[in-house]
mmCIF file of C-alpha atoms in Angstrom:
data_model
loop_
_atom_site.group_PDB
_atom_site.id
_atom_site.type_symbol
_atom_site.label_atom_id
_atom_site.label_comp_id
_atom_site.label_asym_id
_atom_site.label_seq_id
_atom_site.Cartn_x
_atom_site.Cartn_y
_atom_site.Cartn_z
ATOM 1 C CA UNK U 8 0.000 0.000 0.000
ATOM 2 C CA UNK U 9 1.008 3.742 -0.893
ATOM 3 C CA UNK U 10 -0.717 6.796 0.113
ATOM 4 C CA UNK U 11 -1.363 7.548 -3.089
ATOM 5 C CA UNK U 12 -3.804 4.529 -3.362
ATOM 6 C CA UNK U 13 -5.676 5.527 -0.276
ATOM 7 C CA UNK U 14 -8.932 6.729 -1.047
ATOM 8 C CA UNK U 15 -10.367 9.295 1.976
ATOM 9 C CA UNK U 16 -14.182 9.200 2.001
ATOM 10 C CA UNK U 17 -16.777 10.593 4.421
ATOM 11 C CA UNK U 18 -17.645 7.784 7.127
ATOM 12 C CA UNK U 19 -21.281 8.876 6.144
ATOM 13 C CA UNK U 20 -21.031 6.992 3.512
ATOM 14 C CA UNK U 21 -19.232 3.531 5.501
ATOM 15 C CA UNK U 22 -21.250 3.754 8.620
ATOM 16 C CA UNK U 23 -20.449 0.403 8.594
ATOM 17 C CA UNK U 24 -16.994 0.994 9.806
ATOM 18 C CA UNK U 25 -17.882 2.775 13.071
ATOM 19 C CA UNK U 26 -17.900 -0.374 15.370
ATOM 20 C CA UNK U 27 -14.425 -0.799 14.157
ATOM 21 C CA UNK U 28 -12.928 2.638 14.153
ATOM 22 C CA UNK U 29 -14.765 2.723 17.767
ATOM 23 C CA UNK U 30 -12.897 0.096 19.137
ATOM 24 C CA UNK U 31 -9.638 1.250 17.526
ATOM 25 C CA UNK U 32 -9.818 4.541 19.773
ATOM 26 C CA UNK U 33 -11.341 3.137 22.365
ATOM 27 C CA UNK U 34 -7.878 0.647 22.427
ATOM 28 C CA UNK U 35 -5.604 4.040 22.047
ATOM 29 C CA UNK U 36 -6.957 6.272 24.335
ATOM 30 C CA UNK U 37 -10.036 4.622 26.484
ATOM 31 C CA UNK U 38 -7.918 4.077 29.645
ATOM 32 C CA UNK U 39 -8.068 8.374 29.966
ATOM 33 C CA UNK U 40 -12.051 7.562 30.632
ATOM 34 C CA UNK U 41 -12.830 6.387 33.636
ATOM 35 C CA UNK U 42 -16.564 6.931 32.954
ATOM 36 C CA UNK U 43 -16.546 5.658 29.554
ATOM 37 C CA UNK U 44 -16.744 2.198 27.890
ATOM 38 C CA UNK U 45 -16.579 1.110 24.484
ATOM 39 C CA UNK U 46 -20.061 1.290 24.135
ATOM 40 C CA UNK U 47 -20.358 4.639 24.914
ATOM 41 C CA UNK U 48 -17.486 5.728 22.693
ATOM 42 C CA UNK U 49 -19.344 3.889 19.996
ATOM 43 C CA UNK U 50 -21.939 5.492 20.199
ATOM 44 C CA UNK U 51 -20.272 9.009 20.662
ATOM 45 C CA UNK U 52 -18.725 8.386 17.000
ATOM 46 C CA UNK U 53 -21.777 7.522 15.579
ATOM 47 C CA UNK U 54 -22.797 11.048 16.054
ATOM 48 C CA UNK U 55 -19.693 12.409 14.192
ATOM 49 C CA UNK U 56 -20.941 11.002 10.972
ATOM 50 C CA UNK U 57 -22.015 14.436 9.240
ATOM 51 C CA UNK U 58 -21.052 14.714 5.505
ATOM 52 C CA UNK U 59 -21.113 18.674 5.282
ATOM 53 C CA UNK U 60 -20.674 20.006 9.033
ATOM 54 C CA UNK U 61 -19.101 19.477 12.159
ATOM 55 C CA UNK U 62 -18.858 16.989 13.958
ATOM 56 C CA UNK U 63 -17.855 14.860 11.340
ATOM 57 C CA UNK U 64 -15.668 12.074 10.880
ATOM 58 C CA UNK U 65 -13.284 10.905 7.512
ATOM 59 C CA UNK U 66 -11.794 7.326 6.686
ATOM 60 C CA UNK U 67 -8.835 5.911 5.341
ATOM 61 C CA UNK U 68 -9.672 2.986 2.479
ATOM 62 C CA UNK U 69 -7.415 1.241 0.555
ATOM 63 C CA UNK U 70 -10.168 -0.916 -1.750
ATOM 64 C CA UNK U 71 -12.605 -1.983 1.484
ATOM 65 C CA UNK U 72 -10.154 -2.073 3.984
ATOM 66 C CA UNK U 73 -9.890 0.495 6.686
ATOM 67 C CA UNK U 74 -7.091 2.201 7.230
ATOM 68 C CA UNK U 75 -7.408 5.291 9.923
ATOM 69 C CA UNK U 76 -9.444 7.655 10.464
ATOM 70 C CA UNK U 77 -9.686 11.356 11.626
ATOM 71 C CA UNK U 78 -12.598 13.548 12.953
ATOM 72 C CA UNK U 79 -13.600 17.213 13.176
ATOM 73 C CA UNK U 80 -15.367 18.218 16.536
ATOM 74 C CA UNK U 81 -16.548 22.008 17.954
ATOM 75 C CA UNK U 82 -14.439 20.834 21.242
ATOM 76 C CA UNK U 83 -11.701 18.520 22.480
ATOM 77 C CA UNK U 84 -10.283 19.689 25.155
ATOM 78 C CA UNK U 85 -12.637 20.330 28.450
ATOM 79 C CA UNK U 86 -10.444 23.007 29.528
ATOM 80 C CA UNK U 87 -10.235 25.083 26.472
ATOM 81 C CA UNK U 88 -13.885 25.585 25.422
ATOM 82 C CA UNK U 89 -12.337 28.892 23.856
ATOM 83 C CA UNK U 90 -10.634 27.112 21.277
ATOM 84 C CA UNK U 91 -12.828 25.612 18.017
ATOM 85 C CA UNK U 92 -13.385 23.274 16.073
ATOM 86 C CA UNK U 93 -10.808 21.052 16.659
ATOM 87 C CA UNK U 94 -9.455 18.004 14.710
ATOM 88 C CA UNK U 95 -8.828 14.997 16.856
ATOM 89 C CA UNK U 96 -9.021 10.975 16.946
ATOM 90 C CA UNK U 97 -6.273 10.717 14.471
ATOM 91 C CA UNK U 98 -6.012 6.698 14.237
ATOM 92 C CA UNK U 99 -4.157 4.617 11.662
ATOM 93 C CA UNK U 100 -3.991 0.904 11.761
ATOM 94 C CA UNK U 101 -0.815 0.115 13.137
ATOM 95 C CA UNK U 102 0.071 -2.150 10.317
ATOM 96 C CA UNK U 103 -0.193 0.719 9.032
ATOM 97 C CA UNK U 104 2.071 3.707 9.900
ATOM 98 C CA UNK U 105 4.918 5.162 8.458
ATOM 99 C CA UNK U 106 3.259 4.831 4.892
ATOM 100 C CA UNK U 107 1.817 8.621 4.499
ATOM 101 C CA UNK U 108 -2.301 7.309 6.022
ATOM 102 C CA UNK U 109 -1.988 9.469 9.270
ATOM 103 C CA UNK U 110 -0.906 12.468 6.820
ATOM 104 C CA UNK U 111 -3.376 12.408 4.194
ATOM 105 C CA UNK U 112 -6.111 12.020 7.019
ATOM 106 C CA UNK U 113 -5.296 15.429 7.846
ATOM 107 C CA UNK U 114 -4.399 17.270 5.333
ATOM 108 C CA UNK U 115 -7.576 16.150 4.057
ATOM 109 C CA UNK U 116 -9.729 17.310 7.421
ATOM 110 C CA UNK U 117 -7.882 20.513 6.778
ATOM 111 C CA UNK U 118 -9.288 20.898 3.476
ATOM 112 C CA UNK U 119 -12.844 20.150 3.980
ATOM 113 C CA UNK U 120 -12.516 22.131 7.119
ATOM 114 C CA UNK U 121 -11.919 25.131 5.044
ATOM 115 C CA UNK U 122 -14.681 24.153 2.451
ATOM 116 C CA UNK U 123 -16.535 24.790 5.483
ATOM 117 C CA UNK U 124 -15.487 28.378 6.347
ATOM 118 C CA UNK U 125 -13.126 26.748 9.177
ATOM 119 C CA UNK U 126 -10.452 29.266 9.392
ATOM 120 C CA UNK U 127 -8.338 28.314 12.136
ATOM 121 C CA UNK U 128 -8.298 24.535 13.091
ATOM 122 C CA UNK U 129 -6.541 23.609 16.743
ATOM 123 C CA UNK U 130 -5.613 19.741 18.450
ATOM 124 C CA UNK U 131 -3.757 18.356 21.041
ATOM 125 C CA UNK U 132 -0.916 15.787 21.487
ATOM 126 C CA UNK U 133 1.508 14.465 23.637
ATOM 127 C CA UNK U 134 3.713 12.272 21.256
ATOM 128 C CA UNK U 135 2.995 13.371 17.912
ATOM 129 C CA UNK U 136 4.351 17.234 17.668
ATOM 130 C CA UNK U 137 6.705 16.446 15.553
ATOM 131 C CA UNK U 138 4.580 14.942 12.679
ATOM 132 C CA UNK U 139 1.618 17.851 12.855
ATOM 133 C CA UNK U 140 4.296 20.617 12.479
ATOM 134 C CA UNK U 141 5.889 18.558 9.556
ATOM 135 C CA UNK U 142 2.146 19.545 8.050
ATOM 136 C CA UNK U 143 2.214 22.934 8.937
ATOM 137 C CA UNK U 144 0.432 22.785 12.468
ATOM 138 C CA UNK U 145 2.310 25.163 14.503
ATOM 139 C CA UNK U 146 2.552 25.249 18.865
ATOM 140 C CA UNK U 147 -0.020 27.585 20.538
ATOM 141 C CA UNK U 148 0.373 26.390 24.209
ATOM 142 C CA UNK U 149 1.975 23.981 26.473
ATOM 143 C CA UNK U 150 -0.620 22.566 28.933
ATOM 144 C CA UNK U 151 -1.367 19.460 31.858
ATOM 145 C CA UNK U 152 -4.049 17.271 30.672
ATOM 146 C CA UNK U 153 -5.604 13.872 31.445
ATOM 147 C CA UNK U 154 -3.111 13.612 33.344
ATOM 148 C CA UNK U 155 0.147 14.222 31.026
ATOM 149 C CA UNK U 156 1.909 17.065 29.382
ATOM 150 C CA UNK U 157 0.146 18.138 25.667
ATOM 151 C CA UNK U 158 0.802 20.725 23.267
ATOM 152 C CA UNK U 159 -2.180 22.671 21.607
ATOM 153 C CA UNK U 160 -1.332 23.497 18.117
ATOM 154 C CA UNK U 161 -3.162 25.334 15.774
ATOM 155 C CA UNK U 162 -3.254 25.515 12.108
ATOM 156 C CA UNK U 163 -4.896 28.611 9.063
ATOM 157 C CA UNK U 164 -6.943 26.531 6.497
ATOM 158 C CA UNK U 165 -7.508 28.410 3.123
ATOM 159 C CA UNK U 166 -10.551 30.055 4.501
ATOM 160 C CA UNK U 167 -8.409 31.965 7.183
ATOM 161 C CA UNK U 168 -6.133 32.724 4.473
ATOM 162 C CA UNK U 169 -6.000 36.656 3.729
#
């Protein structure tokens, strides 16, 4: 597989795929919700399956298999309700990685971001710094969260272009 097979679509249209994606975040980042279950995160990305607005939520195909995925919310981080929309659950397959997926997720949540008059998109990481400002994103702040150091990072999509 190269990333210029992959084939980004709208999970609208492969609502099949949520019970997998689901469980793929759910395995990455569930043990930061005490609260939650895999049930409940199911069901939380089955309501991030708009084609045209926020929250919505893009895969990663290469023929029918899934890839990654990558979603666009109005808020991601409890403590900074100030900041919006945000792009966040950046997942690829770990068989995977390396191969350009994780990249092409968001460059292309950038881009229909700014088809939507998103001008300024933000996220958060711990890890993965280096690979958003390899696409531009750039460090706004350096905050504690769920319980480990993050970054915020913000990037201009066309629309906040002058």
């Amino acid at each position: 597989m190269t990333a210029n097979r992959v084939r980004i679509a709208s999970i609208a249209d492969h609502l099949g795929l949520v019970d997998t994606i689901a469980a793929w975040h759910w395995a990455e980042w569930g043990h930061v919700d005490q609260g939650g279950s895999l049930a409940s995160w199911t069901e939380g990305l089955r309501g991030r399956t708009n084609r045209e607005r926020i929250p919505t939520t893009y895969v990663a195909l290469d023929g029918d298999d899934v890839l990654g995925s990558v979603t666009l919310v109005a808020h991601d981080m409890e403590t900074r309700r100030d900041l919006s929309p945000w792009l966040a659950g950046l997942c690829v397959s770990p068989a995977q990685r390396g191969r350009g997926v994780g990249s092409a997720l968001v460059r292309h949540a950038v881009r229909r971001a700014a088809t939507m008059g998103v001008g300024r998109l933000y996220l958060y990481t711990g890890p993965g710094r280096g690979f958003y400002e390899r696409l531009g994103w750039r460090p706004i702040a350096d905050e504690w969260y769920e319980g480990q150091p993050v970054v915020v990072m913000a990037v201009q999509t066309s629309a906040g272009s002058p």
